Structure formats: structure tokens, C-alpha cells
Coordinates of C-alpha atoms in Angstrom, one line a residue:
X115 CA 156.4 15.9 57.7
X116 CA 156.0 19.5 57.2
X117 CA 158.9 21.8 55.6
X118 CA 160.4 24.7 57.6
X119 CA 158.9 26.9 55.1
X120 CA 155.7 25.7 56.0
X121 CA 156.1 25.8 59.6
X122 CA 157.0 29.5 59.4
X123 CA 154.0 30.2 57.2
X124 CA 151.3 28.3 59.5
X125 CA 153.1 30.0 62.5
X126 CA 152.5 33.5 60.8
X127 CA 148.9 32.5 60.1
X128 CA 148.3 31.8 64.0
X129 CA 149.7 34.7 64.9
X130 CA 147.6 36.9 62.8
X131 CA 144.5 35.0 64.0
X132 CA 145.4 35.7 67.3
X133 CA 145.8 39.3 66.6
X134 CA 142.3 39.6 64.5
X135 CA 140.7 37.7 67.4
X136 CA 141.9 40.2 70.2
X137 CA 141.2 43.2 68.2
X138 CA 138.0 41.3 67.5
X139 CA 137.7 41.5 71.5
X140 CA 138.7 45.6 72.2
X141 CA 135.8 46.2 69.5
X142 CA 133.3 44.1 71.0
X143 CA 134.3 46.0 74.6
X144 CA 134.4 49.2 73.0
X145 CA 130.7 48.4 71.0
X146 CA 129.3 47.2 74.8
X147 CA 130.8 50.3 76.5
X148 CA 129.2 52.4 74.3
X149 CA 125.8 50.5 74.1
X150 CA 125.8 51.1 77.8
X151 CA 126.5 54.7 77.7
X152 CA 123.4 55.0 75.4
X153 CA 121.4 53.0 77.9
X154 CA 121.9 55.1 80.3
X155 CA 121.5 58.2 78.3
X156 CA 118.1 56.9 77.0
X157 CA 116.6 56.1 80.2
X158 CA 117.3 59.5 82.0
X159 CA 115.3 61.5 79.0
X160 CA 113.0 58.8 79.5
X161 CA 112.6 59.7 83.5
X162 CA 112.1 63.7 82.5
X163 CA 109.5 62.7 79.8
X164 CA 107.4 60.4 81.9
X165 CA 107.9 63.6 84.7
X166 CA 107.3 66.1 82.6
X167 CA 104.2 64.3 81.1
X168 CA 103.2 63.6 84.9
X169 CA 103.6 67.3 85.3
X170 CA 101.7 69.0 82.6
X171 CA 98.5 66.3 83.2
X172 CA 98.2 68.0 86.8
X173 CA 98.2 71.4 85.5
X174 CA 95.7 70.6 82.6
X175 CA 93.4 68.9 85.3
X176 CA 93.9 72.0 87.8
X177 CA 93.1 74.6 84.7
X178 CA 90.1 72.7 84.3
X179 CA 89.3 72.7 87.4
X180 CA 89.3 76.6 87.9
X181 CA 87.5 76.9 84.8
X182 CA 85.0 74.7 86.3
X183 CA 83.8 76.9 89.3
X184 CA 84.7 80.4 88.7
X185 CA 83.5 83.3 91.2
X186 CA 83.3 86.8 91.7
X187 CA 84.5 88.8 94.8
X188 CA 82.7 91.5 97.0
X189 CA 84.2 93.0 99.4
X190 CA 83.0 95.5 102.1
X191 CA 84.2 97.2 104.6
X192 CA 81.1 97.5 106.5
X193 CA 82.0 100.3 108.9
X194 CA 81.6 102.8 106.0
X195 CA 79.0 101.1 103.7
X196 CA 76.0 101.2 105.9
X197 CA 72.9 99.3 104.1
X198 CA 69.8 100.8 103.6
X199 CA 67.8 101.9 106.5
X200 CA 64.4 100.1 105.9
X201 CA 66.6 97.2 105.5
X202 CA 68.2 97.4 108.9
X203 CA 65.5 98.3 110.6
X204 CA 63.5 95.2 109.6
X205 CA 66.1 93.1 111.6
X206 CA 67.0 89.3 110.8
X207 CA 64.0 89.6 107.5
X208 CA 66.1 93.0 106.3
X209 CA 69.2 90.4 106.3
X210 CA 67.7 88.1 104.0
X211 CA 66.4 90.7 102.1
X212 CA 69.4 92.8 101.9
X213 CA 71.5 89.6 100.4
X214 CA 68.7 89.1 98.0
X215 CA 69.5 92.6 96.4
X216 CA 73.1 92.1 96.9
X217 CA 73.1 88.9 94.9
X218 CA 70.8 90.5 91.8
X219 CA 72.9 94.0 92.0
X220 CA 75.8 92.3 91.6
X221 CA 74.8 89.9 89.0
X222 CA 73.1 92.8 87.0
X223 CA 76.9 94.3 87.0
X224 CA 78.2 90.9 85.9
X225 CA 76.1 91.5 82.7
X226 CA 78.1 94.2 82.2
X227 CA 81.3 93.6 83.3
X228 CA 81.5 89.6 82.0
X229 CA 78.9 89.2 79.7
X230 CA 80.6 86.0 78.6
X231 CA 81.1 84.4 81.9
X232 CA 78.3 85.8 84.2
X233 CA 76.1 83.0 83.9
X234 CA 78.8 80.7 85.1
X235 CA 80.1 83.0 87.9
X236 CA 79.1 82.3 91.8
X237 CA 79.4 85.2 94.1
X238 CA 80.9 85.8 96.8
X239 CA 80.3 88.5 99.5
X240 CA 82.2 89.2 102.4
X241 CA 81.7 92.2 104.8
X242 CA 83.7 93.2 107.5
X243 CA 82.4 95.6 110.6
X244 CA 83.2 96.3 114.0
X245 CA 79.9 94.9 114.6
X246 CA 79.4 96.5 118.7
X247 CA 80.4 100.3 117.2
X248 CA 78.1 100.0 114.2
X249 CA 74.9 98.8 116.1
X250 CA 75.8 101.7 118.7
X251 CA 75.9 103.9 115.9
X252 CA 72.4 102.5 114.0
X253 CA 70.9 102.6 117.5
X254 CA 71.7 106.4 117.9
X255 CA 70.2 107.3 114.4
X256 CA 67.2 105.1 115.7
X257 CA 67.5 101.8 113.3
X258 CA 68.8 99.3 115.6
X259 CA 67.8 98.4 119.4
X260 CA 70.0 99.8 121.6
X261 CA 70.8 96.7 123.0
X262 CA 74.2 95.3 122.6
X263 CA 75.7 94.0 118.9
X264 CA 71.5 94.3 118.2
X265 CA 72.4 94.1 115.0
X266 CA 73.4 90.8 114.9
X267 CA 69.8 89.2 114.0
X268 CA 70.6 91.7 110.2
X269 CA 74.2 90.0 110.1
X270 CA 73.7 86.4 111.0
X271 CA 70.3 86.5 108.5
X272 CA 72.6 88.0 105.9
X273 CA 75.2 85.1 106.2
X274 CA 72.5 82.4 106.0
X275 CA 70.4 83.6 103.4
X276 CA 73.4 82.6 100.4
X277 CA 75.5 80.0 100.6
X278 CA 79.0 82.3 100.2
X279 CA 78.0 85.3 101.8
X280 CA 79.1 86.3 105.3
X281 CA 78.7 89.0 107.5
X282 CA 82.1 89.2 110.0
X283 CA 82.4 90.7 113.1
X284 CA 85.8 92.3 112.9
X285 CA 86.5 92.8 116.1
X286 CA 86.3 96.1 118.7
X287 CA 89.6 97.5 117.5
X288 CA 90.0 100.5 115.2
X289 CA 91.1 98.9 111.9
X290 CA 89.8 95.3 112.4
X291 CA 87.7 95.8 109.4
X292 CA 91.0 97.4 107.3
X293 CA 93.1 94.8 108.3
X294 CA 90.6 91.7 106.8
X295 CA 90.1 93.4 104.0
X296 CA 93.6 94.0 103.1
X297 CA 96.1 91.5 104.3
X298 CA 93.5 88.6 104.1
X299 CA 91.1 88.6 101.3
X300 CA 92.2 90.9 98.4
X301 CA 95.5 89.9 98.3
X302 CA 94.3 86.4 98.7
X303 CA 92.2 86.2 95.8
X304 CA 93.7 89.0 93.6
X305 CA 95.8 86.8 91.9
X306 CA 93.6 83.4 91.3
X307 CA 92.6 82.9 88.2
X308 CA 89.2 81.3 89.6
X309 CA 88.4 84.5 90.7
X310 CA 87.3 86.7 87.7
X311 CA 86.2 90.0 89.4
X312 CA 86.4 92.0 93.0
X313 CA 84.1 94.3 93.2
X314 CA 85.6 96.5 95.9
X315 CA 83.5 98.3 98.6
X316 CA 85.9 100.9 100.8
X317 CA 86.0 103.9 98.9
X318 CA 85.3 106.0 101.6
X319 CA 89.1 105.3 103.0
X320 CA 92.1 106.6 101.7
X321 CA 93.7 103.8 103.2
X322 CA 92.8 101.6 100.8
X323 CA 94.4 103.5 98.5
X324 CA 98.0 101.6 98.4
X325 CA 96.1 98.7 98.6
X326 CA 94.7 99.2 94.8
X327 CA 97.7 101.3 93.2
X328 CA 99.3 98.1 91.6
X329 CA 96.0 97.5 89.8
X330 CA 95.9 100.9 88.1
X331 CA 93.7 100.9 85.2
X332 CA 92.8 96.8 85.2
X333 CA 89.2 97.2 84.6
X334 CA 88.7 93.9 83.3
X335 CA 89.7 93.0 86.9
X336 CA 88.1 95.8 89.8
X337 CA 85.2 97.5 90.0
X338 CA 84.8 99.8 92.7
X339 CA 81.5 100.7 94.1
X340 CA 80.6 104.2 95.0
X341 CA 78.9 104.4 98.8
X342 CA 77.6 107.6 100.9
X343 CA 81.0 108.7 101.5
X344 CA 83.5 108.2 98.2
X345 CA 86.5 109.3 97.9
X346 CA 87.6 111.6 95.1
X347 CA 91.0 110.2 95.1
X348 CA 90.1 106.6 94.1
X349 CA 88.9 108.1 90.6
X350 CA 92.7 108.8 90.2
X351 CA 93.1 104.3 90.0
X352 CA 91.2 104.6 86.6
X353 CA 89.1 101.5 87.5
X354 CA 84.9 101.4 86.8
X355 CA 82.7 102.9 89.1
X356 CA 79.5 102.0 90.2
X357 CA 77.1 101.9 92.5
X358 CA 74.0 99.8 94.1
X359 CA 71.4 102.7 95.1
X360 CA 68.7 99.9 96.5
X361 CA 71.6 97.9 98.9
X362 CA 73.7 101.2 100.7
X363 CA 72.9 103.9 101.9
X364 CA 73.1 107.2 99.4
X365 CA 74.1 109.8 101.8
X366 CA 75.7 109.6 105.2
X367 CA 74.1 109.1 108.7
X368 CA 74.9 112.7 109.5
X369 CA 73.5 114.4 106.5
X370 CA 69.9 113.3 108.1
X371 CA 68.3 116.6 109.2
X372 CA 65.6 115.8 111.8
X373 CA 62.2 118.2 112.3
X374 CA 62.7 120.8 114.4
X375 CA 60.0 120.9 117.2
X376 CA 57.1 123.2 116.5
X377 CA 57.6 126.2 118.8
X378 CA 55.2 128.3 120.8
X379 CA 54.9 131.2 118.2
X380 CA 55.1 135.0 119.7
X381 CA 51.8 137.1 120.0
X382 CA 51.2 138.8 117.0
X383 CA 52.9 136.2 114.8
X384 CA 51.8 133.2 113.1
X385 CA 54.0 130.0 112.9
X386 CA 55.6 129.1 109.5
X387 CA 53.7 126.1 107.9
X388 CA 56.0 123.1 107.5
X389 CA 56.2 121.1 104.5
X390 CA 54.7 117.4 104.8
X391 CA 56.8 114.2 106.0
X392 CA 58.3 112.3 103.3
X393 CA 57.5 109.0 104.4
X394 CA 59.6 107.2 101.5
X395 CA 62.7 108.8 103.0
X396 CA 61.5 106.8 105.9
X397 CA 61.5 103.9 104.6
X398 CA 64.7 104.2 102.7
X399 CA 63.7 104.8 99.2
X400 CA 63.3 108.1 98.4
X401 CA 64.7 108.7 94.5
X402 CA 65.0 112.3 94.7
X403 CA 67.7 112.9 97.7
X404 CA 68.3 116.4 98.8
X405 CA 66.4 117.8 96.1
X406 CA 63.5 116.2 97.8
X407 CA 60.3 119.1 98.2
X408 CA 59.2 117.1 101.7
X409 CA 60.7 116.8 104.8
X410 CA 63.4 114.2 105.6
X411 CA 63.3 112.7 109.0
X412 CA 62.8 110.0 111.0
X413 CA 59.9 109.5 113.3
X414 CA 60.7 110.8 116.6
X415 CA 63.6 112.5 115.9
X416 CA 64.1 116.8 116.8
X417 CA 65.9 119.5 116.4
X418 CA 68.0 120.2 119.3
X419 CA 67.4 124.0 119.5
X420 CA 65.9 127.2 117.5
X421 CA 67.9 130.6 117.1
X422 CA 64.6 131.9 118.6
X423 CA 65.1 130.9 121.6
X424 CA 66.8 133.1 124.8
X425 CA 70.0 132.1 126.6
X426 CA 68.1 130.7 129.6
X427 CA 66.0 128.4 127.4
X428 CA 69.1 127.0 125.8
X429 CA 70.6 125.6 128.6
X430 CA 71.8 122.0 127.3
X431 CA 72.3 118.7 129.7
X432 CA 74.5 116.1 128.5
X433 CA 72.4 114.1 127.5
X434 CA 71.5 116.4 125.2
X435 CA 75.1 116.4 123.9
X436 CA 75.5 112.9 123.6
X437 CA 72.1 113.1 121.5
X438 CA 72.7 115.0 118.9
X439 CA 76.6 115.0 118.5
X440 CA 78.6 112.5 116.7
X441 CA 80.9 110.4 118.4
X442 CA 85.1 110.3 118.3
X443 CA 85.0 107.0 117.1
X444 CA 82.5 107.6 114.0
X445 CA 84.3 110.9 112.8
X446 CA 87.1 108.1 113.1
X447 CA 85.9 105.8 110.5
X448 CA 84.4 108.6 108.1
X449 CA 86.9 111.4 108.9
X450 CA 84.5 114.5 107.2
X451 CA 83.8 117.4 109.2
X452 CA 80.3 117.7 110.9
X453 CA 78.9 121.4 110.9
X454 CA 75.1 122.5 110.8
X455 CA 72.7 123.9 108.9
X456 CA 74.6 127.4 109.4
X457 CA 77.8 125.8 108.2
X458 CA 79.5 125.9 111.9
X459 CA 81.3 123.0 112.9
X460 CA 80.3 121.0 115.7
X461 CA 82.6 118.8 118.1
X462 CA 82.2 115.4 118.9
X463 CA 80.6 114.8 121.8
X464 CA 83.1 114.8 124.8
X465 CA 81.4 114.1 128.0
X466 CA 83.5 114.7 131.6
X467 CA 85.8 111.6 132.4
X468 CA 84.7 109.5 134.9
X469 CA 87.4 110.1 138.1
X470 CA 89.5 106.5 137.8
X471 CA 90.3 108.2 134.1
X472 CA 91.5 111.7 135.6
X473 CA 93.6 108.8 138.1
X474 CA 94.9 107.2 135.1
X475 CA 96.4 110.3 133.4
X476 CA 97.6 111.8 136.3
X477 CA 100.0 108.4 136.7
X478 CA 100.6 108.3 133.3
X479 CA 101.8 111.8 133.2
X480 CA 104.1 111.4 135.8
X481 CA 105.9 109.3 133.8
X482 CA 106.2 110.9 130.7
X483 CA 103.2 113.8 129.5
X484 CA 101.4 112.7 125.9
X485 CA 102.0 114.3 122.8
X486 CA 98.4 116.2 122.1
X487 CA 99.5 116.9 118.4
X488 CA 100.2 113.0 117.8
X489 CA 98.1 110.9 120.1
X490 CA 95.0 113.0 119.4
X491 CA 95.5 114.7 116.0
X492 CA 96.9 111.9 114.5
X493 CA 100.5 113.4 114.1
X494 CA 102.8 115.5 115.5
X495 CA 105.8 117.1 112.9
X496 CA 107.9 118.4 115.5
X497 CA 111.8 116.7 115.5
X498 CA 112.5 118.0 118.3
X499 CA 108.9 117.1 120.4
X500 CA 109.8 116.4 124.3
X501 CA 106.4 114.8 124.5
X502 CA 106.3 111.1 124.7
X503 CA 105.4 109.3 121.1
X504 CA 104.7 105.7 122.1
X505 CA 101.2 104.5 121.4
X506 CA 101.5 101.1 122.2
X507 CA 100.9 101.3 125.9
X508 CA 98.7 104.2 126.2
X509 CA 95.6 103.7 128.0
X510 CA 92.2 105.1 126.2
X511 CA 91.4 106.8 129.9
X512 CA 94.4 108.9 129.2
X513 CA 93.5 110.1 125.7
X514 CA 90.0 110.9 126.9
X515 CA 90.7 113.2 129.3
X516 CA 93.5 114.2 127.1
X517 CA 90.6 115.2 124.7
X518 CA 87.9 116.4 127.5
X519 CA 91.2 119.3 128.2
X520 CA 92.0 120.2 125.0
X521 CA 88.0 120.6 124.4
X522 CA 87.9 123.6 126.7
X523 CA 90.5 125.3 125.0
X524 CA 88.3 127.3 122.0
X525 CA 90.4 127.2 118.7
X526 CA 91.6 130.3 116.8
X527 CA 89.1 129.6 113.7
X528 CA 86.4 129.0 115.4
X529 CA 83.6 127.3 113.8
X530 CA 85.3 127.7 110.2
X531 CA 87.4 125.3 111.2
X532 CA 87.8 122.3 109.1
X533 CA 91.0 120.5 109.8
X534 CA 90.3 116.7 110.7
X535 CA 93.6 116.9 113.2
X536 CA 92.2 119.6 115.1
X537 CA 91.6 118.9 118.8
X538 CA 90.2 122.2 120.2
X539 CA 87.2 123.2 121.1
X540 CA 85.1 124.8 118.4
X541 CA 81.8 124.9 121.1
X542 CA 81.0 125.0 124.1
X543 CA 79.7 121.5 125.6
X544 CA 79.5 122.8 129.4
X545 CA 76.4 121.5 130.7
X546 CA 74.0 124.5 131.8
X547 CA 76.5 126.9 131.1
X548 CA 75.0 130.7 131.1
X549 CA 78.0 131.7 129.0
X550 CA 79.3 134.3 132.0
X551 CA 82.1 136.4 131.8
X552 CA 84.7 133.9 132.3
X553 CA 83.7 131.7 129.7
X554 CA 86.5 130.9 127.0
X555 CA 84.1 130.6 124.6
X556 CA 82.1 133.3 122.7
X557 CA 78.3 133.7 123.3
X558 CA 77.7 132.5 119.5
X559 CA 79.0 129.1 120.5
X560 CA 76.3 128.9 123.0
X561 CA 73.2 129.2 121.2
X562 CA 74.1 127.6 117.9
X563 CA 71.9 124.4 116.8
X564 CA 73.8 121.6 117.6
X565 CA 72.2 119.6 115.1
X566 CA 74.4 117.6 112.3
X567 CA 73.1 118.6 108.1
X568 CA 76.3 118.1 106.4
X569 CA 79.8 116.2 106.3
X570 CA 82.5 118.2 104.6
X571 CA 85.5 116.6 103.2
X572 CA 88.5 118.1 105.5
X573 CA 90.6 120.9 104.7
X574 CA 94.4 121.0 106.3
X575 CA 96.2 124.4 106.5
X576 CA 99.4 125.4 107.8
X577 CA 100.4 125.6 111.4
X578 CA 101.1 129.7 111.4
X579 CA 98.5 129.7 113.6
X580 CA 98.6 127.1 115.8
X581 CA 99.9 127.1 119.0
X582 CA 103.8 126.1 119.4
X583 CA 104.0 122.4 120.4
X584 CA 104.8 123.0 124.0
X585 CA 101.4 125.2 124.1
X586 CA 99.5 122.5 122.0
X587 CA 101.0 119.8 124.2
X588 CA 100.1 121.5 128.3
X589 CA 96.8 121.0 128.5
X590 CA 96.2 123.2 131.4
X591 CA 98.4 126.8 130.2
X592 CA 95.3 128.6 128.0
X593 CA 96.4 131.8 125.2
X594 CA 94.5 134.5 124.1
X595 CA 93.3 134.5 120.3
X596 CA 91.4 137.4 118.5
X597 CA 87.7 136.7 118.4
X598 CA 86.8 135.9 114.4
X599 CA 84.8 137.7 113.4
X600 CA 81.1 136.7 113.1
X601 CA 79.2 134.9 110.1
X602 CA 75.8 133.6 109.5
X603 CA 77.3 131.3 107.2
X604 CA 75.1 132.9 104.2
X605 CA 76.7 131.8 100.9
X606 CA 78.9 128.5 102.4
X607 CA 78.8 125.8 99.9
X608 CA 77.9 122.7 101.7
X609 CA 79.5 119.6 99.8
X610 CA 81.9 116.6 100.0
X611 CA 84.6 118.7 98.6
X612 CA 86.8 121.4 99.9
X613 CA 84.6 124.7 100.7
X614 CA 84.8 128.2 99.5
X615 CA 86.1 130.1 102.0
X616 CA 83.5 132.9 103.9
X617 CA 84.9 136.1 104.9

């Protein structure tokens, strides 16, 4: 039997077991509790990795992927780069031909520009027109048929002839062209790295200006190509330059002089000999330009009158007007100032609205009367204007016989006039008018030849003298001005930039 000693000592010894056994316990819990912890831990940076890993094999395969078809862009805006005229006129072959030279031109500049990537580069072209305006417009200068959109055989051609090429219709509004070009495909492709270059083709509008400013001096990104009417203010963007002499035109449609008809010479005097027909200019690829010793014009084109002639031989229809003169909505694309060989300006041609127009003003006006200085000179600075400003529901029967009035009011500089807001009359487009008394214009605007050499860039002066805005805006009240006086236009400077001015 066991002592109490021992008794007390085997219950001390339980007790401690006991005590090792249940701290034994809390550190087991404690090692499990922390074992799960870690767990948990480990598999959440296990999640990201397998994510992140997930994450940077799609971007390796998408970088590869843009490396593996890279492009260039071309962009046109149609309305003001006008291809080459043997080109159009050879219809749905010219297309084909026309993309042909595209294609080479711009690969040629590729050399250039990314000599290590322009073998791998595809191209791709895109030009934007209104395409019903610009076949009017060929059809007048005598490249396209005059029926319809005739030049649609060029632009469907065009679009076939390359797999990315195409050759849009726009659309009959004024900026259709603008608008594609600058909320749809620049921005688009600006920023994709599969697109290595834009070679940009709407120089000849300033309204592509805030379109390029954020891309100030990247050349390794824009090229911009110099057409028949570029800008001065797009060499500010400090982007390359260059040009494709055998694809666009060199020199504006206006700028073509046509022959003037051989006249009856006087007894006593022998007609001047004309130099010959430069029948490369006829075809489109004539390398000298103005410079040029033979005669540029096409065949069947004339002048539309000679100084020689008397008053009574001068007498003009309108459809000698509409022949000859440019049209609103051309000065509208290219906005430079037509004058003639003489350096007068010359009007666009404004025939008399038909009388459902006149019907259509009269009930517009009754509502509220047009601003002249805004809705036909493109803006009107007056804060305090009573005219009416809106433009979104004014009819384009109102504004022409809006323009048709303010045609037969002359304006104060005459033919020296080279603002592009100015909606005067600068000639007189009368039909068979004898230039009476009662005329408003002088007897010089009568007999001058109506026939477009030159487009000047526009020149803006002040308003001093203008007419106040109520005067500007009446359309019907007419003011006295002091007759310039009169110039031969000996010594003008004939350019794309601002003139000299002649006393």
C-alpha cells in the first residue's frame, strides 16, 4: 500500500501531466491557426500570379500580332486633291491606273521615311469627296461627262484595283469629307501602334489645322503631302513635306487659261501669231508648269472675251456666265480669290433665283430677316446684330437670293478686292446689259474678260469701309461709294500669297 508521501507525489505528477498535455493542446491550435493563415495567404498570391501570368501572355501575343501586319495610312480629302487630268479623263482604266501610282509613290516615300519597315508595311488609302460636286466640277473643266456622279467609273476602279484602297462618297453636304477625315479615321488610327505612318492629304484647309497641332514636330509619325492648293500655315506643324507630282494635280482647276478665239483682225493690221498647243499639258504631264513656252489649254476650251471688242459685241448670256465663272460651292472648298489675267477679281457665278426661291425668302423674312454678314460671309462681329443668327433651319433658297441681292450691290474696292467674306458685287453678271446710265456698276466691269488665270490666297482688312451692319444686312437700301480709281493691273504679283498692293 502506498505511503501518503507517495500519494501526494504521484498526484503532483498527474497534475503536471495534465497541464503539459493542455498546453500541449493551445500550441497545436495555435501551430494549426497559423498554418491556416499561411494557406490562405499563399493561395491569394498564387491567384494574382496565375492572373498576372494570364495577363502578360495576351499582351505578348497581341504585340506580336501588330508587329505581324503593320500598315501605313493615306488620307485624302478628295474635294481639294484633284488627281491628274489624263487620269480622270481615262474613266474606270485612269482609276486603276491612278492607284497603281498611288501605291509606288507612296512606297517610294516609305524608303525614305521607314527604310527599316517599308518592306513589311501594307498601305492603306482612303479618300473622301463629295463625289456629285466634284464630277460637276471635272465636268465643267471638261474631264468628266456631265452626267451625274460620272465620275464614279474613276472611283469604284480606284477602290478595286488594291485590296485597302477606297474611294468614299462623302456625302452632298459641305464638310462630309472634313468630318471623315477627322473624327473617324485620323484619330482612329493615330494612336495604333500597327499603324506606323499617315501620310496626310488636306493641306489646302486650315481646318485641319487643330486636327494636327498635338502632333507638332513628330516626323517619325506624319507626312504631309503638298497638293495644288497648300497652305502656308501647315509649314508652321514642323512635320515633312512632300509631294506626288505624277498622282495630283500641280496647280488648281482655275489657274487653267484656255485659248482665246482667233479674232477677225482690223484692215490694215495683221493678227498676232500664237504660240503652238502644248499637247503634254493636255494630257497631264507637262514638267515645266507656268514656265511652259506653249500654250496651256484644253481642247475646246475659249476665252470668253477680248479687250478689242465694242460694248455691243460684249453682250454676255448666262450661259456664258455659268461657263466661265467658278461656282459658290468650289470657292467654298478652296477659299482663294479668282481674278483674271488683268488681276481683277471675278464673282462667282450667280444666276437669277428661280421664283419658288424669291417665295421662300419672302416667308422667311417675315419671320425674322438673315444676317448677310454671317450667313453669307461666314461671320458677323456685331454684339449687338438684330439680324437673325440661326443656321440650322435656313433654307439654301433663302441664302441664294440672299446672294443674287447682295450681287447687285457693286463693292467699294472694286475689283481689288480680295477679302474671301466679301459678298458684293465686284462685276456685273446682268445678262445683255448695255451698261446705261443707271447701272450701279462702272463701264470697266462690263468689258473685262471673265476668264479665271489665277487663285490668290485671301486678304482680310478692316471694316472702316464697309457698310454699317444694318446697311450690309437690307438688301434692297443701295449707298453711294467713290469710283476707285482705274488700273490695268500692270505690275500685280499674281501668287498664292498675299499681293502687293496697286495704286
Amino acid at each position: 500500500m502506498l505511503s501518503e508521501g507517495e500519494i501526494r507525489a504521484l498526484e503532483g505528477q498527474i497534475g503536471t501531466a495534465v497541464r503539459d498535455d493542455q498546453r500541449h493542446h493551445e500550441n497545436l491550435q495555435n501551430l494549426l491557426q497559423q498554418f491556416q493563415s499561411l494557406l490562405q495567404s499563399y493561395n491569394g498570391l498564387k491567384s494574382d500570379y496565375e492572373e498576372e501570368k494570364a495577363n502578360r501572355e495576351k499582351w505578348k501575343n497581341l504585340a506580336k500580332g501588330q508587329e505581324r501586319n503593320p500598315f501605313v495610312l493615306v488620307l485624302v480629302d478628295g474635294d481639294g486633291y484633284l488627281f491628274k487630268d489624263h487620269l480622270i479623263k481615262a474613266g474606270s482604266e485612269g482609276g486603276v491606273t491612278a492607284a497603281q501610282l498611288m501605291s509606288e509613290s507612296i512606297k517610294s516615300l516609305l524608303q525614305e521615311r521607314l527604310p527599316d519597315q517599308a518592306n513589311q508595311c501594307r498601305v492603306m488609302v482612303r479618300v473622301y469627296c463629295n463625289l456629285l460636286f466634284l464630277s460637276r466640277t471635272l465636268a465643267r473643266a471638261g474631264l468628266a461627262g456631265n452626267e451625274a456622279r460620272s465620275l464614279s467609273a474613276f472611283t469604284s476602279n480606284f477602290t478595286r484595283s488594291q485590296d485597302l484602297f477606297d474611294f468614299t462618297d462623302a456625302g452632298d453636304k459641305k464638310e462630309g469629307a472634313d468630318f471623315k477625315i477627322r473624327e473617324e479615321m485620323f484619330r482612329l488610327f493615330a494612336d495604333n501602334t500597327q499603324c506606323k505612318h499617315i501620310f496626310f492629304a488636306g493641306c489646302h484647309d486650315t481646318g485641319y489645322l487643330s486636327l494636327l497641332t498635338p502632333y507638332i514636330g513628330k516626323r517619325d509619325r506624319i507626312t504631309l503631302l503638298k497638293g495644288a492648293s497648300f497652305h502656308p500655315e501647315f509649314k508652321t506643324l514642323d512635320l515633312p513635306i512632300r509631294e506626288m507630282p505624277n498622282v495630283f494635280m500641280s496647280a488648281p482647276l482655275g489657274e487653267r487659261q484656255p485659248p482665246a478665239p482667233a479674232p477677225t483682225p482690223a484692215p490694215g493690221f495683221a493678227s498676232a501669231a500664237r504660240a503652238p498647243v502644248c499637247k503634254h499639258f493636255q494630257k497631264g504631264i507637262c514638267k515645266y508648269g507656268n514656265i511652259c513656252t506653249k500654250d496651256h489649254t484644253m481642247p475646246g476650251q475659249q476665252l470668253s472675251r477680248t479687250h478689242e471688242d465694242t460694248p455691243s459685241q460684249t453682250l454676255s448670256t448666262a450661259r456664258h456666265y455659268a461657263e466661265y465663272l467658278p461656282t459658290t460651292d468650289w470657292m467654298a472648298v478652296i477659299k482663294l480669290i479668282p481674278v483674271n489675267k488683268d488681276g481683277y477679281r471675278l464673282d462667282t457665278y450667280c444666276p437669277m433665283p428661280a421664283k419658288g426661291a424669291w417665295e421662300t425668302y419672302n416667308r422667311r423674312i417675315k419671320q425674322h430677316k438673315l444676317c448677310n454678314k454671317l450667313h453669307l460671309g461666314g461671320e458677323c462681329s456685331d454684339l449687338d446684330c438684330e439680324f437673325d443668327h440661326s443656321t440650322s433651319d435656313v433654307d439654301p433658297a433663302c441664302l441664294a437670293v440672299m446672294r443674287y441681292m447682295m450681287r447687285q450691290r457693286p463693292c467699294p474696292r472694286g475689283p481689288k478686292c480680295r477679302s474671301i467674306k466679301c459678298y458684293l458685287g465686284h462685276m456685273c453678271q446682268k445678262e445683255g446689259c448695255k451698261c446705261v446710265k443707271w447701272s450701279k456698276f462702272g463701264r470697266d466691269t462690263h468689258t473685262i474678260d471673265i476668264t479665271v488665270t489665277h487663285w490668290l490666297a485671301p486678304v482680310e482688312h478692316d471694316d472702316h469701309s464697309e457698310t454699317t451692319a444694318s446697311e450690309a444686312n437690307s438688301g434692297v437700301k443701295l449707298m453711294e461709294f467713290e469710283k476707285l480709281p482705274d488700273s490695268s493691273g500692270e505690275g500685280l504679283e499674281i501668287s498664292l500669297v498675299p499681293e502687293r498692293t496697286v495704286p
